[in-house]
Amino acid sequence: MRHVERLWHLAYDYGMGESFMGMWVRNLGIEETAVRLGADTATGRDCAWADLLKGVDVSGGAGVVWIGRLNDEWLQVIHRGADVPDALPQLSAGRGQALSLGWSVEGVGDLVYAVDGAYATFFSVTRPNRRGGSQPDALDAYAEGLLFDVQDSSWENDPALPEGWMEYTAWEEARGEGDMSDDDYEDMRPEWWDLQALAINGYSPPLATAVTSALTLVGRVTGRELDESWMRGIHTRFLMTSHNG
């Protein structure tokens, strides 16, 4: 695994390669964060990741937020299921700070940063220098050495790429330019099945690099990156429904 992709792969390992929504909140308690997100605080219970969606009908419009401490100042929130209302102003109100980052099959959203109830910056993680807000450069000090350009092709000669990735993607491109048929997969090399699973879940080297860079930036702001230890921990789950917000 390329080091510059490590946090995308961590999300992928937990079933979030294709879709992820994270929020980070400073100087709020867990229940107050749930309140400001519009979650039902009466449903709060501690659970592990494996039990996060137990008893939750995501297809029926329900969802959850999983909230836990990163450190003394910051909480980390991972959301699954029904849409979460845009709550960063509420989460940062009262001289606080909050960030959000998400992606889906439709693409990667901006990294958004709010301070004291107002948006400070919208930071594109795929297009360099695309930003806005009242303080568009507010996160620049945390971005040194990070890569946010999905058009960059310098990764193509990286020996740490998943083995066979260039050959597999060339085969898929050639297949797509011809008469496409699922029967073609019967002739696909067996060692490419894992690469296909990565691709189906949204993987590409420049995208995984951009996402990892964004999560690294968040870690620099909060003092701790999304990591295996946190994902293996017990945090508090609250239920949300599509009518919240």
XYZ file of C-alpha atoms in Angstrom:
245
model
C 0.000 0.000 0.000
C 1.237 3.497 -0.843
C 1.645 5.555 2.329
C -0.116 8.493 0.672
C -3.246 6.297 0.279
C -3.293 4.750 3.758
C -6.370 6.494 5.174
C -8.543 5.724 2.154
C -7.580 2.073 2.594
C -8.464 2.263 6.294
C -11.926 3.551 5.360
C -12.198 0.802 2.720
C -11.305 -1.870 5.274
C -14.326 -0.722 7.294
C -16.713 -0.695 4.340
C -16.421 3.026 3.612
C -14.384 3.085 0.421
C -17.433 3.893 -1.668
C -19.160 6.199 0.799
C -17.973 8.086 3.878
C -19.170 10.996 5.999
C -17.090 12.284 8.876
C -17.351 15.297 11.163
C -14.991 16.619 13.796
C -16.139 18.848 16.636
C -14.141 20.802 19.205
C -15.157 21.534 22.787
C -18.573 19.825 22.792
C -19.789 16.797 24.704
C -21.037 13.689 22.962
C -24.722 14.166 23.772
C -24.659 17.880 22.923
C -23.103 17.021 19.570
C -25.922 14.541 18.927
C -28.499 17.209 19.841
C -26.993 19.720 17.430
C -26.965 17.106 14.683
C -30.672 16.435 15.221
C -30.213 12.876 16.446
C -32.581 11.185 18.888
C -30.566 11.281 22.121
C -32.925 8.775 23.776
C -31.505 6.132 21.424
C -27.902 6.654 22.478
C -25.982 3.497 23.322
C -22.363 2.429 23.268
C -21.380 -0.038 20.577
C -18.557 -1.319 18.404
C -18.362 -0.762 14.646
C -19.622 -4.285 13.962
C -22.896 -3.452 15.739
C -23.319 0.064 14.366
C -26.206 -0.758 12.021
C -27.739 -3.550 14.065
C -31.519 -3.057 14.083
C -31.315 -0.036 11.759
C -33.170 -0.078 8.426
C -30.881 2.132 6.369
C -32.841 1.332 3.196
C -35.983 2.678 4.902
C -34.491 6.108 5.496
C -32.934 5.601 8.916
C -29.352 6.410 9.802
C -26.908 6.621 12.652
C -24.135 8.825 13.963
C -21.283 7.220 15.870
C -19.591 9.713 18.170
C -16.438 9.266 20.209
C -13.529 11.214 21.633
C -10.350 11.673 19.634
C -8.608 13.493 22.473
C -9.396 15.989 25.233
C -10.617 18.659 22.826
C -12.033 16.929 19.744
C -14.810 14.460 18.991
C -14.998 12.376 15.833
C -18.356 11.595 14.240
C -18.973 8.976 11.574
C -22.362 8.926 9.919
C -24.062 6.090 8.052
C -27.469 6.000 6.404
C -29.968 8.862 6.154
C -28.595 12.255 5.225
C -27.291 14.416 8.035
C -28.398 18.051 7.868
C -25.655 20.585 7.226
C -24.935 21.247 10.894
C -21.427 22.724 10.986
C -22.603 26.201 12.046
C -24.530 24.657 14.961
C -21.647 22.356 15.848
C -19.184 25.248 15.983
C -21.481 27.790 17.672
C -20.198 29.284 20.916
C -16.557 29.830 19.929
C -16.154 26.265 18.739
C -14.740 24.643 15.620
C -16.064 21.920 13.349
C -15.006 20.205 10.129
C -16.709 17.835 7.728
C -15.580 15.651 4.855
C -17.478 13.134 2.775
C -17.448 11.219 -0.456
C -19.736 8.929 -2.436
C -19.937 7.299 -5.853
C -20.742 10.787 -7.156
C -17.400 12.191 -6.031
C -15.584 13.761 -3.115
C -17.139 16.724 -1.364
C -15.235 19.740 -0.113
C -13.503 19.744 3.233
C -15.599 22.282 5.133
C -14.440 24.220 8.192
C -16.642 26.319 10.483
C -15.649 28.570 13.392
C -17.934 30.144 15.983
C -21.148 29.412 14.110
C -20.012 30.529 10.655
C -18.343 28.882 7.680
C -14.672 29.795 7.419
C -13.596 27.852 4.340
C -14.668 25.338 1.708
C -11.565 23.461 0.592
C -11.572 21.241 -2.508
C -9.635 18.048 -1.940
C -9.482 17.140 -5.639
C -8.829 20.477 -7.386
C -5.831 22.510 -6.204
C -6.442 26.056 -4.996
C -10.241 25.784 -5.274
C -11.607 27.216 -2.038
C -14.042 29.774 -0.676
C -15.582 31.116 2.509
C -14.856 34.113 4.702
C -11.353 32.791 5.480
C -10.436 30.822 2.344
C -6.830 30.289 3.468
C -7.725 29.182 7.000
C -6.491 25.606 6.484
C -3.434 26.328 4.351
C -1.035 26.019 7.276
C -2.128 22.384 7.687
C -1.818 21.458 4.003
C 1.951 21.498 3.517
C 3.181 18.500 1.561
C -0.314 17.143 0.880
C -1.633 16.244 -2.572
C -5.077 17.373 -3.707
C -4.898 17.108 -7.502
C -6.740 14.129 -9.007
C -5.349 15.089 -12.414
C -1.788 14.444 -11.225
C -0.228 11.424 -12.928
C 3.043 11.148 -11.015
C 1.695 8.031 -9.255
C 1.822 5.961 -12.454
C 5.432 4.891 -11.935
C 5.179 4.311 -8.196
C 6.475 0.787 -7.405
C 4.223 0.710 -4.322
C 1.029 0.667 -6.428
C -1.193 -2.401 -5.906
C 0.533 -5.138 -7.892
C -0.945 -5.410 -11.367
C -3.005 -2.198 -11.105
C -1.748 -0.627 -14.337
C -2.276 -3.857 -16.295
C -5.745 -4.364 -14.830
C -6.917 -0.817 -15.569
C -5.542 -1.031 -19.122
C -7.516 -4.263 -19.593
C -10.693 -2.628 -18.255
C -10.187 0.379 -20.515
C -9.737 -1.827 -23.561
C -12.788 -3.865 -22.575
C -14.822 -0.692 -22.227
C -13.808 0.500 -25.671
C -15.032 -2.754 -27.235
C -18.315 -4.607 -27.001
C -18.786 -4.795 -23.246
C -19.921 -8.096 -21.819
C -19.819 -9.587 -18.352
C -18.628 -12.768 -20.039
C -15.278 -11.019 -20.445
C -14.709 -11.423 -16.732
C -14.511 -15.190 -17.155
C -11.165 -14.585 -18.839
C -9.906 -12.045 -16.321
C -6.768 -13.011 -14.453
C -7.648 -14.451 -11.020
C -5.165 -12.126 -9.321
C -7.186 -9.141 -10.581
C -10.337 -9.921 -8.594
C -9.061 -7.981 -5.578
C -8.193 -5.059 -7.843
C -11.688 -5.104 -9.292
C -13.121 -4.982 -5.755
C -11.020 -1.890 -5.066
C -12.196 -0.250 -8.291
C -15.864 -1.014 -7.596
C -15.459 0.667 -4.228
C -14.189 3.869 -5.820
C -10.444 3.289 -5.664
C -8.021 5.070 -7.919
C -4.519 6.110 -6.866
C -5.011 9.893 -7.277
C -8.403 9.828 -5.547
C -7.130 7.701 -2.657
C -4.214 10.112 -2.323
C -6.483 13.165 -2.256
C -8.797 11.596 0.328
C -5.852 10.538 2.484
C -4.427 14.046 2.228
C -7.738 15.514 3.379
C -7.976 13.144 6.345
C -4.332 13.892 7.157
C -5.133 17.602 7.173
C -8.031 16.954 9.543
C -5.668 15.013 11.780
C -3.264 17.933 11.843
C -6.077 20.256 12.933
C -7.490 17.930 15.582
C -4.240 16.387 16.779
C -5.169 12.828 15.778
C -5.925 11.142 12.480
C -8.662 8.616 11.849
C -6.921 5.423 12.930
C -7.375 1.703 13.523
C -7.435 2.123 17.304
C -10.370 4.548 17.158
C -12.267 2.394 14.673
C -11.843 -0.631 16.948
C -13.096 1.311 19.956
C -16.483 1.564 21.622
C -18.308 4.812 20.855
C -21.842 6.123 21.229
C -24.427 5.481 18.526
C -27.489 7.688 18.063
C -30.301 7.059 15.605
C -31.356 9.556 12.983
C -34.221 9.542 10.523
C -34.647 11.291 7.217
C -37.067 13.820 8.695
C -34.481 15.144 11.187
C -33.411 18.626 10.099
